[in-house]
Amino acid sequence: MSISVRNNTVTSARRVYPALTPAVALVALLAGCTVGPDFKAPDAPVASGYTEGPALRSTVAADGTVQTIDGEARLPADWWHLFDCPALDGLVRQGLADSPSLAATEATLRQAQDTLKAGEGIFWPQVDAGADMARQRESRNAAGGARQGAFNLFTLSASVSYALDIFGGEHRRVEGLAAQVDYQRNAMRAAALTLATTLVDTAIASAAYDAQIEATVAIVALEREQVRLAIVHATAGTAGQAAVLSLRAQLEATEASLPGLRQKQAQARHLMAVLVGRLPADWQPPFLSFSELTLPRSLPLSLPSALVRQRPDILQAESALHAASAAIGVATAALLPSVTLDGSFGVSSTSSDTLFQAGSGVWSVGAGVAQPIFNGGALSYQRQAAIDAYDAAAAAYRQTVLNAFQQVADVLRALEHDAESLALLEQAEKTAGAALALTQANFAAGLAAQADVLVADVQYRTAKLSVIAARASRYQDTVALFAALGGGWWNAPAADH
């Protein structure tokens, strides 16, 4: 059964598996088949690329770096090493080792694996042993009642039972449990990717907040000097009070931005502490600056057909679809006869001395067949509900694929446009720097006032503030691309998969 993302259609299990008829049940009984659909992974969507228009080949040069898209490049599982920052590597390593949320997903995976092993026990005969010692007395008045008093009865027995999985219902049940293991395995991969992505993203944001706070503090100092000079001029009668108030309002607005930046910085530090399994009060994050980070120049890009085999969320949705498919088989088998083989053997005697003597042996062998006859349509509706659940899982899978392609497309455009934005802001910074240098030269030559120098300096530092934010966005776009492609887990050593 397949889902066509390209044609926006989902093949419905309702149409492929109509209601069972007695003839179908008889044929299935004679053939000893496994009822229900055999799961087939959905086909990858047919797409020539991720975005409309020409595909991105490289970004413009910004911050001295051109990023190039390389379809042959390999995305490593430890992709954060591409930023060439030991402090960042240590932060992610600590998070992957100590995060409680990641430990929870690992435990859930082990639970699913153990549940699968428990479910596989149905394919083996169930053997039980028992020992019983009782003192009893038979009724003398009952028909055929024995004319004797109380007596002892010693019994040792073993029983064997085996359920014949003629229609494969148990095989489908175990198939569903195996799909749940796959689901939890990919949930663990998704959790590890989210953890690493959030840590790197937050560390970059923290570096940006540090730089923005430093730049803003410098601007505040300059604007205070502007206010001081304006007051001097107003006192001397060479400037009006309106100029003082205007400059003071600008100063107060700049000062008001600092608490917000410091709050964001604190939240980033607290988040990193929690992600590495520490209390915010007991852990200090490593200090990072942009000078310690290297922007990767070569960016991998998976083929659209490969994306569905790489992203953990898509693989999770596929596992959920597989489990729903297996549930149809389980519900179908519940409509059909079940066959059980039973046997027991042992010894029984009124005296322990004769328990193992000839004539004490007891045994029984039998077979049982059970066929649901009437249950108010409950079993049929349960099967129909399983088909409905499959249709829902199929739609959820398709939506997950669409979301994944959107994320990759968004990131590619962000890489392109944020590089352009950074390049323009850097040019604005250079222009403001040149204006500052010229104004300082004019001031030294007596051709400009000190107030003019302060204005030019504020403009220059404000331009630097914009560059800091744009630079952080470019780093975070790169992180987002690595996450959107699935994080490279398939390139890890086999033992780490």
PDB file of C-alpha atoms in Angstrom, residues 44-145:
ATOM      1  CA  ALA A  44       9.079   9.078  -1.786  1.00  0.00           C
ATOM      2  CA  PRO A  45       7.462  12.128  -3.384  1.00  0.00           C
ATOM      3  CA  VAL A  46       8.617  12.955  -6.877  1.00  0.00           C
ATOM      4  CA  ALA A  47      10.138  16.438  -6.732  1.00  0.00           C
ATOM      5  CA  SER A  48      12.892  18.091  -8.728  1.00  0.00           C
ATOM      6  CA  GLY A  49      13.870  20.363  -5.851  1.00  0.00           C
ATOM      7  CA  TYR A  50      12.762  22.017  -2.647  1.00  0.00           C
ATOM      8  CA  THR A  51      12.007  25.570  -3.774  1.00  0.00           C
ATOM      9  CA  GLU A  52      10.318  27.273  -6.681  1.00  0.00           C
ATOM     10  CA  GLY A  53      12.558  28.914  -9.215  1.00  0.00           C
ATOM     11  CA  PRO A  54      16.301  28.351  -9.631  1.00  0.00           C
ATOM     12  CA  ALA A  55      17.894  26.200  -6.952  1.00  0.00           C
ATOM     13  CA  LEU A  56      20.290  27.905  -4.558  1.00  0.00           C
ATOM     14  CA  ARG A  57      23.903  27.163  -5.526  1.00  0.00           C
ATOM     15  CA  SER A  58      25.733  29.614  -3.277  1.00  0.00           C
ATOM     16  CA  THR A  59      25.075  32.652  -1.146  1.00  0.00           C
ATOM     17  CA  VAL A  60      26.524  36.098  -1.633  1.00  0.00           C
ATOM     18  CA  ALA A  61      29.732  36.864   0.224  1.00  0.00           C
ATOM     19  CA  ALA A  62      28.925  38.110   3.706  1.00  0.00           C
ATOM     20  CA  ASP A  63      31.171  38.395   6.742  1.00  0.00           C
ATOM     21  CA  GLY A  64      33.953  37.189   4.462  1.00  0.00           C
ATOM     22  CA  THR A  65      32.267  33.855   3.716  1.00  0.00           C
ATOM     23  CA  VAL A  66      30.411  32.413   0.727  1.00  0.00           C
ATOM     24  CA  GLN A  67      28.346  29.335   1.569  1.00  0.00           C
ATOM     25  CA  THR A  68      28.036  26.811  -1.265  1.00  0.00           C
ATOM     26  CA  ILE A  69      25.414  24.076  -1.592  1.00  0.00           C
ATOM     27  CA  ASP A  70      27.082  20.717  -2.286  1.00  0.00           C
ATOM     28  CA  GLY A  71      24.766  17.812  -3.075  1.00  0.00           C
ATOM     29  CA  GLU A  72      27.677  15.385  -2.722  1.00  0.00           C
ATOM     30  CA  ALA A  73      28.739  16.618   0.711  1.00  0.00           C
ATOM     31  CA  ARG A  74      28.221  14.295   3.663  1.00  0.00           C
ATOM     32  CA  LEU A  75      26.370  15.568   6.718  1.00  0.00           C
ATOM     33  CA  PRO A  76      28.163  14.118   9.761  1.00  0.00           C
ATOM     34  CA  ALA A  77      26.174  12.847  12.724  1.00  0.00           C
ATOM     35  CA  ASP A  78      28.185  15.217  14.931  1.00  0.00           C
ATOM     36  CA  TRP A  79      27.488  18.158  12.628  1.00  0.00           C
ATOM     37  CA  TRP A  80      28.153  20.742  15.355  1.00  0.00           C
ATOM     38  CA  HIS A  81      31.887  20.036  14.882  1.00  0.00           C
ATOM     39  CA  LEU A  82      31.599  21.899  11.571  1.00  0.00           C
ATOM     40  CA  PHE A  83      31.556  25.168  13.546  1.00  0.00           C
ATOM     41  CA  ASP A  84      35.086  24.345  14.762  1.00  0.00           C
ATOM     42  CA  CYS A  85      34.479  25.491  18.334  1.00  0.00           C
ATOM     43  CA  PRO A  86      35.754  23.239  21.180  1.00  0.00           C
ATOM     44  CA  ALA A  87      33.544  24.963  23.752  1.00  0.00           C
ATOM     45  CA  LEU A  88      30.469  24.300  21.618  1.00  0.00           C
ATOM     46  CA  ASP A  89      31.513  20.663  21.123  1.00  0.00           C
ATOM     47  CA  GLY A  90      31.815  20.204  24.875  1.00  0.00           C
ATOM     48  CA  LEU A  91      28.414  21.774  25.482  1.00  0.00           C
ATOM     49  CA  VAL A  92      26.637  19.412  23.078  1.00  0.00           C
ATOM     50  CA  ARG A  93      28.578  16.419  24.365  1.00  0.00           C
ATOM     51  CA  GLN A  94      27.490  17.210  27.916  1.00  0.00           C
ATOM     52  CA  GLY A  95      23.874  17.606  26.844  1.00  0.00           C
ATOM     53  CA  LEU A  96      23.780  14.279  25.000  1.00  0.00           C
ATOM     54  CA  ALA A  97      25.295  12.556  28.035  1.00  0.00           C
ATOM     55  CA  ASP A  98      23.253  14.122  30.835  1.00  0.00           C
ATOM     56  CA  SER A  99      19.918  15.340  29.443  1.00  0.00           C
ATOM     57  CA  PRO A 100      16.965  13.816  31.367  1.00  0.00           C
ATOM     58  CA  SER A 101      14.650  14.204  28.373  1.00  0.00           C
ATOM     59  CA  LEU A 102      17.006  12.160  26.197  1.00  0.00           C
ATOM     60  CA  ALA A 103      17.367   9.562  28.952  1.00  0.00           C
ATOM     61  CA  ALA A 104      13.567   9.288  29.038  1.00  0.00           C
ATOM     62  CA  THR A 105      13.384   8.510  25.309  1.00  0.00           C
ATOM     63  CA  GLU A 106      16.116   5.891  25.692  1.00  0.00           C
ATOM     64  CA  ALA A 107      14.164   4.217  28.501  1.00  0.00           C
ATOM     65  CA  THR A 108      10.986   4.305  26.416  1.00  0.00           C
ATOM     66  CA  LEU A 109      12.858   2.601  23.577  1.00  0.00           C
ATOM     67  CA  ARG A 110      14.037  -0.146  25.935  1.00  0.00           C
ATOM     68  CA  GLN A 111      10.459  -0.548  27.131  1.00  0.00           C
ATOM     69  CA  ALA A 112       9.244  -1.017  23.554  1.00  0.00           C
ATOM     70  CA  GLN A 113      12.002  -3.547  22.873  1.00  0.00           C
ATOM     71  CA  ASP A 114      11.122  -5.556  25.988  1.00  0.00           C
ATOM     72  CA  THR A 115       7.428  -5.430  25.104  1.00  0.00           C
ATOM     73  CA  LEU A 116       8.285  -6.842  21.674  1.00  0.00           C
ATOM     74  CA  LYS A 117      10.272  -9.691  23.231  1.00  0.00           C
ATOM     75  CA  ALA A 118       7.356 -10.431  25.550  1.00  0.00           C
ATOM     76  CA  GLY A 119       4.959 -10.475  22.605  1.00  0.00           C
ATOM     77  CA  GLU A 120       7.156 -12.924  20.685  1.00  0.00           C
ATOM     78  CA  GLY A 121       6.602 -15.456  23.468  1.00  0.00           C
ATOM     79  CA  ILE A 122       3.215 -16.308  21.936  1.00  0.00           C
ATOM     80  CA  PHE A 123       4.976 -18.304  19.221  1.00  0.00           C
ATOM     81  CA  TRP A 124       6.297 -20.816  21.752  1.00  0.00           C
ATOM     82  CA  PRO A 125       4.322 -23.504  23.624  1.00  0.00           C
ATOM     83  CA  GLN A 126       3.240 -22.440  27.078  1.00  0.00           C
ATOM     84  CA  VAL A 127       4.429 -25.014  29.637  1.00  0.00           C
ATOM     85  CA  ASP A 128       3.336 -24.991  33.282  1.00  0.00           C
ATOM     86  CA  ALA A 129       3.973 -27.367  36.166  1.00  0.00           C
ATOM     87  CA  GLY A 130       1.989 -27.842  39.328  1.00  0.00           C
ATOM     88  CA  ALA A 131       1.984 -29.786  42.568  1.00  0.00           C
ATOM     89  CA  ASP A 132      -1.044 -30.269  44.800  1.00  0.00           C
ATOM     90  CA  MET A 133      -1.709 -31.999  48.093  1.00  0.00           C
ATOM     91  CA  ALA A 134      -5.249 -32.052  49.448  1.00  0.00           C
ATOM     92  CA  ARG A 135      -7.275 -33.867  52.027  1.00  0.00           C
ATOM     93  CA  GLN A 136     -10.849 -34.347  50.941  1.00  0.00           C
ATOM     94  CA  ARG A 137     -13.976 -36.415  51.364  1.00  0.00           C
ATOM     95  CA  GLU A 138     -16.548 -37.366  48.736  1.00  0.00           C
ATOM     96  CA  SER A 139     -20.290 -37.155  49.329  1.00  0.00           C
ATOM     97  CA  ARG A 140     -21.786 -40.534  50.193  1.00  0.00           C
ATOM     98  CA  ASN A 141     -25.235 -39.458  49.089  1.00  0.00           C
ATOM     99  CA  ALA A 142     -24.334 -38.274  45.600  1.00  0.00           C
ATOM    100  CA  ALA A 143     -24.907 -40.597  42.675  1.00  0.00           C
ATOM    101  CA  GLY A 144     -22.006 -42.984  42.507  1.00  0.00           C
ATOM    102  CA  GLY A 145     -20.650 -41.588  45.758  1.00  0.00           C
TER     103      GLY A 145
END
